[in-house]
mmCIF file of C-alpha atoms and ligand atoms in Angstrom:
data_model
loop_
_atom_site.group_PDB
_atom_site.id
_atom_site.type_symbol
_atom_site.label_atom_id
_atom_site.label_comp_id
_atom_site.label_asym_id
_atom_site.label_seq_id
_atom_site.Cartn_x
_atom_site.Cartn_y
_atom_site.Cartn_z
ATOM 1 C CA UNK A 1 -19.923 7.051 3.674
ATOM 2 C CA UNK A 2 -23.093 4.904 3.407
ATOM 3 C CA UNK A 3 -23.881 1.484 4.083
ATOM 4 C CA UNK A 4 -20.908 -0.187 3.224
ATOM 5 C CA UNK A 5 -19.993 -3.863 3.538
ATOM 6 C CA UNK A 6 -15.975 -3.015 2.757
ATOM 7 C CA UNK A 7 -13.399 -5.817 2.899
ATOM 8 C CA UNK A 8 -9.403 -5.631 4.047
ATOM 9 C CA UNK A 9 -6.384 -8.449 3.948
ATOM 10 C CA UNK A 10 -3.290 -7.833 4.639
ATOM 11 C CA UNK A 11 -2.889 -6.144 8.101
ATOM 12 C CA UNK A 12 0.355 -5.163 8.320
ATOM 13 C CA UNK A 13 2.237 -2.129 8.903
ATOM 14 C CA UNK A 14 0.367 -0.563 6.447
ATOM 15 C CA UNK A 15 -2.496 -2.523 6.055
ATOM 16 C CA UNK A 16 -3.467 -1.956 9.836
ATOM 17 C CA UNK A 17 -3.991 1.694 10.348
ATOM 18 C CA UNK A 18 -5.341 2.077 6.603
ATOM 19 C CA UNK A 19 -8.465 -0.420 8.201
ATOM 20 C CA UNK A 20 -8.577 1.566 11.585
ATOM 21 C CA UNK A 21 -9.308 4.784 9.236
ATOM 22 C CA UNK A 22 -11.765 3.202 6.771
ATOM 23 C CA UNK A 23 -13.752 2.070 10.252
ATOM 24 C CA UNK A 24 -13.831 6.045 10.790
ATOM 25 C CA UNK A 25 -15.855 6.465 8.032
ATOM 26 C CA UNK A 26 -17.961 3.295 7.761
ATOM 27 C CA UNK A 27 -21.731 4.494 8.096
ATOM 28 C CA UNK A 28 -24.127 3.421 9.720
ATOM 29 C CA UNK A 29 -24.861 -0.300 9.132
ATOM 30 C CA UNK A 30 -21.183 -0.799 7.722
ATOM 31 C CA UNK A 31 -18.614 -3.719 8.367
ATOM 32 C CA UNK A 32 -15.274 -4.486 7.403
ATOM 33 C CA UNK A 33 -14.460 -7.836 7.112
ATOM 34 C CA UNK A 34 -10.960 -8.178 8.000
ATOM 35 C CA UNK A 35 -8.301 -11.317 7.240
ATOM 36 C CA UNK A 36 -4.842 -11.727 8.095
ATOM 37 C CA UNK A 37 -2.560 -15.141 8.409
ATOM 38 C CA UNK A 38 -1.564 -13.421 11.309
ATOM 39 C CA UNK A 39 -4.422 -14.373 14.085
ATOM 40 C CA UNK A 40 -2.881 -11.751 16.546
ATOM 41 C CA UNK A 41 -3.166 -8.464 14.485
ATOM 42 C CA UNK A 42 -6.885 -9.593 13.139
ATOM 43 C CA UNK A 43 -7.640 -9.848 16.676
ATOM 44 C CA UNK A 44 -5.814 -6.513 17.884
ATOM 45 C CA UNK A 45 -8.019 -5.027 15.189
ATOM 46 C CA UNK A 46 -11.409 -6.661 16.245
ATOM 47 C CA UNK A 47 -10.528 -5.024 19.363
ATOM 48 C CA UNK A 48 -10.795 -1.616 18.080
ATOM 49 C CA UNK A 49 -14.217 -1.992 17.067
ATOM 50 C CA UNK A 50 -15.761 -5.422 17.941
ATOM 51 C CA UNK A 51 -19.480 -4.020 16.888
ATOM 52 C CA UNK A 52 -17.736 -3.046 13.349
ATOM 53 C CA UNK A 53 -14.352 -5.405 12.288
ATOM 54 C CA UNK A 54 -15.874 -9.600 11.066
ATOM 55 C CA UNK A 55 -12.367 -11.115 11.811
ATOM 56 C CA UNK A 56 -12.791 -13.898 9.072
ATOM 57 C CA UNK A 57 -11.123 -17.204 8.594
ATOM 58 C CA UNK A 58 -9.819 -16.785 4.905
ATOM 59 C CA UNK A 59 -9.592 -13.995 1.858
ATOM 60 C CA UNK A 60 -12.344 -16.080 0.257
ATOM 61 C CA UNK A 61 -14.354 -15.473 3.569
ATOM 62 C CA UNK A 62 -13.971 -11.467 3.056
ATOM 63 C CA UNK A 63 -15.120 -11.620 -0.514
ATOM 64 C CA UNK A 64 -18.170 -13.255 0.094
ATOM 65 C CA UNK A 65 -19.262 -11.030 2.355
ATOM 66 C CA UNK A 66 -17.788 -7.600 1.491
ATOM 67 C CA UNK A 67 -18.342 -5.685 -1.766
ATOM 68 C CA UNK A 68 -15.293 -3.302 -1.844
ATOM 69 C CA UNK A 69 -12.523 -5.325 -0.868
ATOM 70 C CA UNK A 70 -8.722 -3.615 -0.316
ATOM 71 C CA UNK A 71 -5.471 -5.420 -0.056
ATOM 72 C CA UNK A 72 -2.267 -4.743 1.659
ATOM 73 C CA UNK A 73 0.224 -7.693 1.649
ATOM 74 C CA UNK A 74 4.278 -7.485 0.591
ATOM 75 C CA UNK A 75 4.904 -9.418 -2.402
ATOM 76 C CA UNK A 76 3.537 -10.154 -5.490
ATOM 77 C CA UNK A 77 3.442 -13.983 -4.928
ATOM 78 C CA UNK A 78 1.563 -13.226 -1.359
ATOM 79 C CA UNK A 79 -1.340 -11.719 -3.872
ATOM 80 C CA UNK A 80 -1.093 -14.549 -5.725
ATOM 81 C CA UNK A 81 -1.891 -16.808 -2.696
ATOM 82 C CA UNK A 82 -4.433 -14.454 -1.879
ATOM 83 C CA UNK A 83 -6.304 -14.104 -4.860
ATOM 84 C CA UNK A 84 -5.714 -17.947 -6.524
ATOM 85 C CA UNK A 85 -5.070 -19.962 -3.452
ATOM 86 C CA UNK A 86 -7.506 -23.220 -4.558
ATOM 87 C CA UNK A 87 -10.185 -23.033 -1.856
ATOM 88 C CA UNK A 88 -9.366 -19.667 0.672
ATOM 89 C CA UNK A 89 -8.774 -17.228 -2.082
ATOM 90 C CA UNK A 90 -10.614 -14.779 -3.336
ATOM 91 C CA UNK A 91 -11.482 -16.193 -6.375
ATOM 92 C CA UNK A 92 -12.677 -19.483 -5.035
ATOM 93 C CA UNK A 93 -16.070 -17.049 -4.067
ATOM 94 C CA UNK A 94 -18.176 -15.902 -6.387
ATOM 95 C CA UNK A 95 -17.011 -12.357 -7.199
ATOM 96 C CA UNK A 96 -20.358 -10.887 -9.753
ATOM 97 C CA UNK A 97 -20.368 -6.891 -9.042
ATOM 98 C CA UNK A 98 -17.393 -6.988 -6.659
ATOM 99 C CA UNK A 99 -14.341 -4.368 -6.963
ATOM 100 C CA UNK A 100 -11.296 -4.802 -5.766
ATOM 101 C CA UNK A 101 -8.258 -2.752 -5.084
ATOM 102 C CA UNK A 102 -4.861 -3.926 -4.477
ATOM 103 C CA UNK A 103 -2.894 -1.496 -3.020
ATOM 104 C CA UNK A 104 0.568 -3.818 -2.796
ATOM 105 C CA UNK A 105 3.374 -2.653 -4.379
ATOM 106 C CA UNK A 106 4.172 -5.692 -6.662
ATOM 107 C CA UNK A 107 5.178 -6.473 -10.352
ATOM 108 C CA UNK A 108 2.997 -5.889 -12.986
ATOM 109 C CA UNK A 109 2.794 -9.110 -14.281
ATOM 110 C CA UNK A 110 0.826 -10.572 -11.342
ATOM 111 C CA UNK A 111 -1.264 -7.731 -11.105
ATOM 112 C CA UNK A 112 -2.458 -7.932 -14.815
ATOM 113 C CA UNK A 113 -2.450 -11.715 -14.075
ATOM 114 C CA UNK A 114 -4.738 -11.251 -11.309
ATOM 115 C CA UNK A 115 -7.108 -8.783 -13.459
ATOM 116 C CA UNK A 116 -7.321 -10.673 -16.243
ATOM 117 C CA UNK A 117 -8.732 -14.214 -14.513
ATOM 118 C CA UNK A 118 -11.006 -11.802 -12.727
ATOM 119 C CA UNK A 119 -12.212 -10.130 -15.621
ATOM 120 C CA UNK A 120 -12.377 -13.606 -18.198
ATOM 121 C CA UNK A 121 -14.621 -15.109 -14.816
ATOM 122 C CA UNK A 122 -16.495 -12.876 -13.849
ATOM 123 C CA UNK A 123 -16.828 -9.689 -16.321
ATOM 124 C CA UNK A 124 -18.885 -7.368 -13.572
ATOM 125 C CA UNK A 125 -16.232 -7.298 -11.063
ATOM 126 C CA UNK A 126 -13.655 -5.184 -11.544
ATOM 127 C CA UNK A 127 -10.073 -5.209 -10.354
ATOM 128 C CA UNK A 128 -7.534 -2.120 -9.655
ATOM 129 C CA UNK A 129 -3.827 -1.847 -9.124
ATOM 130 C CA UNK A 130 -3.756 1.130 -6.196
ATOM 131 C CA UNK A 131 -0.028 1.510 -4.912
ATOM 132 C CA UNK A 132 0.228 3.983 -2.029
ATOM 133 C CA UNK A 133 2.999 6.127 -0.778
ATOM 134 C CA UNK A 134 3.271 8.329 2.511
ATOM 135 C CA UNK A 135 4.694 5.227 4.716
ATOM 136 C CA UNK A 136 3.089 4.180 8.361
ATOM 137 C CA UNK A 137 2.732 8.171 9.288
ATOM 138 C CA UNK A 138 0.484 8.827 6.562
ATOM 139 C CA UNK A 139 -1.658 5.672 6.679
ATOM 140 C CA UNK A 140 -1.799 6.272 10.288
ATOM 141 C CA UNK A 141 -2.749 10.247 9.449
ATOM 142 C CA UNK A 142 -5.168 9.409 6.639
ATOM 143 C CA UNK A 143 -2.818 10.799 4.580
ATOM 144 C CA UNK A 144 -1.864 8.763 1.782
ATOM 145 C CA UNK A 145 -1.295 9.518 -1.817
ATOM 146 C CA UNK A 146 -3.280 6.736 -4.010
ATOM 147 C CA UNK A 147 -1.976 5.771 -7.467
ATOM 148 C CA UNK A 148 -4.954 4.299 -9.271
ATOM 149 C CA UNK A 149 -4.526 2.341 -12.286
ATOM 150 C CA UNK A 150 -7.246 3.545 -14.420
ATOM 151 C CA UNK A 151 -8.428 6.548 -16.326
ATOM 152 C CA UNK A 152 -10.475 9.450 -15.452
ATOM 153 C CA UNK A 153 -13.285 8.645 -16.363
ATOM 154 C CA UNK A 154 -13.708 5.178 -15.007
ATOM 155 C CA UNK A 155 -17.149 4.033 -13.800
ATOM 156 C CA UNK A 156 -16.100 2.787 -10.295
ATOM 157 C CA UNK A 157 -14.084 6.281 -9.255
ATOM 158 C CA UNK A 158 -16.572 8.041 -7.468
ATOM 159 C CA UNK A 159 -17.797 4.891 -5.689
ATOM 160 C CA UNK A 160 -14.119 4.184 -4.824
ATOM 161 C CA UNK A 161 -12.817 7.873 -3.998
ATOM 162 C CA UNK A 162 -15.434 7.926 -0.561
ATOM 163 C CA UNK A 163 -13.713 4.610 0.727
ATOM 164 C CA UNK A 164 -10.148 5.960 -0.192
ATOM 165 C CA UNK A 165 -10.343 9.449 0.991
ATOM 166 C CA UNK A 166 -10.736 8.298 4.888
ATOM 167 C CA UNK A 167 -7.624 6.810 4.047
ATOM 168 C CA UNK A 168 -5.729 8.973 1.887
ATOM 169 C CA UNK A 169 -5.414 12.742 0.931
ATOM 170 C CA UNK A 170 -4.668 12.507 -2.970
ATOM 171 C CA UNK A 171 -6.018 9.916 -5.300
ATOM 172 C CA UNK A 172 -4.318 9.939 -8.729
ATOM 173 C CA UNK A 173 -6.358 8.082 -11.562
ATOM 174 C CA UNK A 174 -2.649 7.186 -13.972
ATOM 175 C CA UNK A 175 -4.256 6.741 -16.911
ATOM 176 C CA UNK A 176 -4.563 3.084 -17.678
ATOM 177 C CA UNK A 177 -4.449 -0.482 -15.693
ATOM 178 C CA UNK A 178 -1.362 -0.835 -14.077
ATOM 179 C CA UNK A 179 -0.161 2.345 -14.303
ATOM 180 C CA UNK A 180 -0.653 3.198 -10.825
ATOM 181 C CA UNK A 181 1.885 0.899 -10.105
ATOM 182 C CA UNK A 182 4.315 2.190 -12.705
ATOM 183 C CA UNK A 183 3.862 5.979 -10.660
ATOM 184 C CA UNK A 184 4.594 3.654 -7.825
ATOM 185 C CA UNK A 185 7.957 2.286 -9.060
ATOM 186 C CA UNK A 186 8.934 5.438 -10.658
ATOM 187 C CA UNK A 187 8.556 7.385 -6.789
ATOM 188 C CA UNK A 188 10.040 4.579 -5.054
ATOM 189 C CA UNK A 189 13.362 4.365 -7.083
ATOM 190 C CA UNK A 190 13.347 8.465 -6.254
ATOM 191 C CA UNK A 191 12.831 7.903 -2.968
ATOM 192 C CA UNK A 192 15.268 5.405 -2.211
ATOM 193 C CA UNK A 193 17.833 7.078 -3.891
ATOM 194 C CA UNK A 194 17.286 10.119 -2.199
ATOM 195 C CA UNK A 195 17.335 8.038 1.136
ATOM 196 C CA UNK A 196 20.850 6.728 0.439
ATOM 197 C CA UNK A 197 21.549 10.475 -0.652
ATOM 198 C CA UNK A 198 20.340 11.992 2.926
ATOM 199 C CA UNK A 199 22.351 8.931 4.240
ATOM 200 C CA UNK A 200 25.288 9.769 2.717
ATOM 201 C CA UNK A 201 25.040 13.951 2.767
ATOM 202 C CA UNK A 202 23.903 13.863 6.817
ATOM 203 C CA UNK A 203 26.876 11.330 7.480
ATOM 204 C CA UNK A 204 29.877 13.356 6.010
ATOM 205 C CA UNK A 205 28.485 16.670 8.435
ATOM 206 C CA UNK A 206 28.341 14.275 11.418
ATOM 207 C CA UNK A 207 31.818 12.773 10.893
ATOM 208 C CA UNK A 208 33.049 16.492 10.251
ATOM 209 C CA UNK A 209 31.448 17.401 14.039
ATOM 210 C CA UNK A 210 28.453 18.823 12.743
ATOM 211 C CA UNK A 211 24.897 18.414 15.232
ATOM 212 C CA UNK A 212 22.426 16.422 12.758
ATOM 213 C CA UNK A 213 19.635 18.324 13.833
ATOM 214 C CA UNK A 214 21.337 21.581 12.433
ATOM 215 C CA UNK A 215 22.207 20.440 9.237
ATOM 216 C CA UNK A 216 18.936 18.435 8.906
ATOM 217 C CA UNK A 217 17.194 22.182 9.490
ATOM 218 C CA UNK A 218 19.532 23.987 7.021
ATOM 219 C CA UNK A 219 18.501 21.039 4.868
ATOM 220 C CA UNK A 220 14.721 21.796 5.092
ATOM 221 C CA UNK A 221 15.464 25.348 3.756
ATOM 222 C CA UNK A 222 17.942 24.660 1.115
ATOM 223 C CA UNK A 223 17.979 23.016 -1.865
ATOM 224 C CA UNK A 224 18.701 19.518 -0.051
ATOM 225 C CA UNK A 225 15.150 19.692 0.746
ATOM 226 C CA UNK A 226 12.906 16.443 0.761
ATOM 227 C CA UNK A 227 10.408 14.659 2.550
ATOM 228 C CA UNK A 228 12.989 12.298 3.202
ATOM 229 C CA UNK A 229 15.036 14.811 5.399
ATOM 230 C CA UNK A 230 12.022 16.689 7.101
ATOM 231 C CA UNK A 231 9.781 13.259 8.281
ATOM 232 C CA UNK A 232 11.943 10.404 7.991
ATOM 233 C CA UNK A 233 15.264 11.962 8.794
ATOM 234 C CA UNK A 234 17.411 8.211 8.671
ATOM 235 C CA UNK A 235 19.785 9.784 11.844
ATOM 236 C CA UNK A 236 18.436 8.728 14.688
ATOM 237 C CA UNK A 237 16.629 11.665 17.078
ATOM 238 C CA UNK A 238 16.277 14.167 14.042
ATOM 239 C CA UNK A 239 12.818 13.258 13.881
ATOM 240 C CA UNK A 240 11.110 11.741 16.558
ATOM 241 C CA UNK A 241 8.107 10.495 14.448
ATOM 242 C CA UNK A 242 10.513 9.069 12.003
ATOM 243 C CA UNK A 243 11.369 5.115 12.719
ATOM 244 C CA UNK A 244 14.959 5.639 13.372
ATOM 245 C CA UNK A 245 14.034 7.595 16.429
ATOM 246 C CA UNK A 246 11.703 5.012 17.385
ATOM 247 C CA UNK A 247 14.517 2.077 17.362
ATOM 248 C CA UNK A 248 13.372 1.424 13.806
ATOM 249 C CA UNK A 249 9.684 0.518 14.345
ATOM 250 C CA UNK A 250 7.057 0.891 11.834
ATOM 251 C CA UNK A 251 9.341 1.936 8.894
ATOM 252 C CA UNK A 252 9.820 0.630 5.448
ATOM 253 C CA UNK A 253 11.209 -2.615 5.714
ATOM 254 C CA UNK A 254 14.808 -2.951 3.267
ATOM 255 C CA UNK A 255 13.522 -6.079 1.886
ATOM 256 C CA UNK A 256 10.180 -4.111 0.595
ATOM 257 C CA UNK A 257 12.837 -0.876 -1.226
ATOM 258 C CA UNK A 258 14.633 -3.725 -2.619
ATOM 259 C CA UNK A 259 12.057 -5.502 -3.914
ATOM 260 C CA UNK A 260 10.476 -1.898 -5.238
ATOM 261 C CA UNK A 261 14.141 -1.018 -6.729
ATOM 262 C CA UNK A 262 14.422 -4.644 -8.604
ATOM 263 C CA UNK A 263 10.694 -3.881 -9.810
ATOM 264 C CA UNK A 264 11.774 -0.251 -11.173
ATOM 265 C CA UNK A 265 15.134 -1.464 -12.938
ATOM 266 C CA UNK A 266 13.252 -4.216 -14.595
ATOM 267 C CA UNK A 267 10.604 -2.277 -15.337
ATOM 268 C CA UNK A 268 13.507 0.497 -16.676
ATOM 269 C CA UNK A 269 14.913 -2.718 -18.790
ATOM 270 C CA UNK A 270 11.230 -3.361 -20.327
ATOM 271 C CA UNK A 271 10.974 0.287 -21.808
ATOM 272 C CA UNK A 272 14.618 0.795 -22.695
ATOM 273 C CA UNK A 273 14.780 3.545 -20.301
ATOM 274 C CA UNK A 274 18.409 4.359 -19.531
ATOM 275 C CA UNK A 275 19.620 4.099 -15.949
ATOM 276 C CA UNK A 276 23.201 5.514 -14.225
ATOM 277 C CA UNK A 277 21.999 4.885 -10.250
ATOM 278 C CA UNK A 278 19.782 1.773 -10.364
ATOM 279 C CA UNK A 279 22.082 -0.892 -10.930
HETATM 280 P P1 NAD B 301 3.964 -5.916 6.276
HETATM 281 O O1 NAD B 301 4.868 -7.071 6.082
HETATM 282 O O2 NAD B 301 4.092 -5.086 7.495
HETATM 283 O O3 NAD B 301 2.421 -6.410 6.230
HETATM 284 C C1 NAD B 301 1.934 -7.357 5.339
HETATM 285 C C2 NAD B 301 0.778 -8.091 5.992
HETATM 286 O O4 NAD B 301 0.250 -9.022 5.050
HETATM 287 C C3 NAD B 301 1.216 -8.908 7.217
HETATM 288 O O5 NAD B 301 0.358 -8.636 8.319
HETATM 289 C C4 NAD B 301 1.078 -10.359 6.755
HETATM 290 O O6 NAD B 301 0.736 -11.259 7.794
HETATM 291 C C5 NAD B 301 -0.048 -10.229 5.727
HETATM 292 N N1 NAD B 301 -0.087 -11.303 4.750
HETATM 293 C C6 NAD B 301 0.933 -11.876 4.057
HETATM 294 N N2 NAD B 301 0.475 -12.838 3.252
HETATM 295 C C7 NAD B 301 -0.867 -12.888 3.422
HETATM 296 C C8 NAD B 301 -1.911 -13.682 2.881
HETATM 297 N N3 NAD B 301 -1.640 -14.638 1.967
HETATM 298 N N4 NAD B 301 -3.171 -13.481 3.312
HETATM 299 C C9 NAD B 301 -3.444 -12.526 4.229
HETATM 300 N N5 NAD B 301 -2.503 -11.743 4.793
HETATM 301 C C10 NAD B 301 -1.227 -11.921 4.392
HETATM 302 O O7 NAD B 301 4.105 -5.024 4.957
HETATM 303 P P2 NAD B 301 3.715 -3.482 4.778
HETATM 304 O O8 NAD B 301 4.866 -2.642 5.189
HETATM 305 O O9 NAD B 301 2.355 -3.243 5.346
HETATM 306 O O10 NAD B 301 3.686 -3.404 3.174
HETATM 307 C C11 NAD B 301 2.590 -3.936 2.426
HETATM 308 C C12 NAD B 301 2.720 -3.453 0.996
HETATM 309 O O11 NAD B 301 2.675 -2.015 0.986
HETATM 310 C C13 NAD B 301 4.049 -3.832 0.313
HETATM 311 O O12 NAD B 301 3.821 -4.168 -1.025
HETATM 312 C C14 NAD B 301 4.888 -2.559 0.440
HETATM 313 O O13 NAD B 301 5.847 -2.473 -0.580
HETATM 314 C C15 NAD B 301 3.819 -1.489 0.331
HETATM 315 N N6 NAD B 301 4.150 -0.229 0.999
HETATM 316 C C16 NAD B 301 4.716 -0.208 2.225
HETATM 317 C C17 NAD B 301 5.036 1.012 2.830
HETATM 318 C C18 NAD B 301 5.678 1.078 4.203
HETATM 319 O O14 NAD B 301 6.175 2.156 4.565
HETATM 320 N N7 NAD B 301 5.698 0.006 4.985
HETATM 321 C C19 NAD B 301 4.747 2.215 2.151
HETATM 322 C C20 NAD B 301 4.107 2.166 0.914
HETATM 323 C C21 NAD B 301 3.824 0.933 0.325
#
């Protein structure tokens, strides 16, 4: 990567080792300006590379000084505060040339919200919705898959694929603004259903005296197969990189898969798409 001045907020489970992988690749010159309302995680991270990570006071503090700036935090209203909080946020700097990629998994409404101010302010920065999935082993891996919400042939995408491949492994352009977080949705109501599926499937073995390990093995070669069942087995010891083996550290938190499942049946709602498990 070259000289990059690259920007992160949002440090969290996610947000955290996505930054520690992006300082891989930072070139020589590079920063990341980091911010966090946490003080302990922006300083954990200033650890890892004091000569590289500005721990900064505010988002607005990050987009002044960065040019590529990523965020990471849970909720839709938590962007809100980051990007239209009167005086910290981002768009109390001046933003002229600046990109920015939210990689949240929120509602769309925000997000256009969010792109549209930018855009009607300041018409040469640009703004992306840039969901990820792969959970804390694949940002910690570099291993994430990116849905982008914009087409093929967008201007920014080779500028933006160097900074996202040290953090990821597939970038997906969807086609259109916010459609990276309707991919989003769309895997995450899969996914949870299939986690209450494993749930339910490994459970009934285990209560007949089956070992968990065995079925979760005859699993991974039948048609039960999923990435669910093979990394983040939900019985505890199956897989000892998955958070239940770990006493539930570093996982997906419930609140975030029900906020993603209230996203995808509203969404579902909004395009009269029929739905049996949602509800
Ligand atoms: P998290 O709660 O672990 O981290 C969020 C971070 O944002 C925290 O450090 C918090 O202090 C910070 N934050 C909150 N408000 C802020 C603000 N106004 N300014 C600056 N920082 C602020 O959440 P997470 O698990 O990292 O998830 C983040 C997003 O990624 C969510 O939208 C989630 O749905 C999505 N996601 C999570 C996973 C996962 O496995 N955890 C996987 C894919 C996508």
């Amino acid at each position: 990567m070259s000289r990059r001045m690259l920007g992160f907020i949002g440090l969290g489970v996610m947000g955290y080792p996505m930054a520690v992988n992006l300082l891989k690749k930072l070139g020589d010159g590079g920063k990341l300006h980091v911010f966090d309302v946490s003080n302990h995680v922006l300083e954990s991270l200033k650890q890892e590379a004091p000569d590289l990570v500005v721990a900064c006071s505010s988002a607005r503090e990050v987009s002044v000084k960065s040019d590529i700036i990523f965020t990471m935090v849970p909720e839709g209203s938590h962007v809100r505060s980051v990007y239209f909080d009167e005086g910290n946020g981002v768009l109390s700097a001046e933003l002229d040339g600046k990109t920015f990629v939210d990689c949240s998994t929120i509602d769309t409404k925000t997000s256009i919200d969010v792109h549209d101010v930018i855009g009607e302010k300041y018409p040469t920065a640009s703004f992306y919705d840039a969901p990820v999935s792969g959970g804390s082993l694949g940002a910690a891996a570099g291993t994430l898959t990116f849905m982008l919400g914009c087409k093929e042939d967008d201007a920014n995408l080779l500028v933006l694929k160097d900074p996202l491949s040290s953090m990821g492994s597939s970038i997906f352009p969807c086609g259109g603004f916010s459609l990276g977080l309707t991919a989003k949705l769309c895997n995450n109501y899969c996914s949870g259903l299939i986690a209450i599926a494993t749930s339910e499937a490994m459970n009934i073995g285990i209560k007949s005296g089956m070992d968990p390990s065995l079925l979760s093995t005859i699993f991974a070669v039948s048609t039960a197969q999923t990435t669910i069942n093979d990394k983040w087995n939900p019985v505890p010891g199956v897989c000892p990189s998955a958070p239940a083996s770990k006493d539930y550290q570093g996982g997906f938190k419930v609140q975030l898969m029900k906020k993603d499942f209230s996203l995808a049946v509203e969404t579902a709602k909004r395009v009269g798409a029929q739905l049996c498990l949602g509800e």
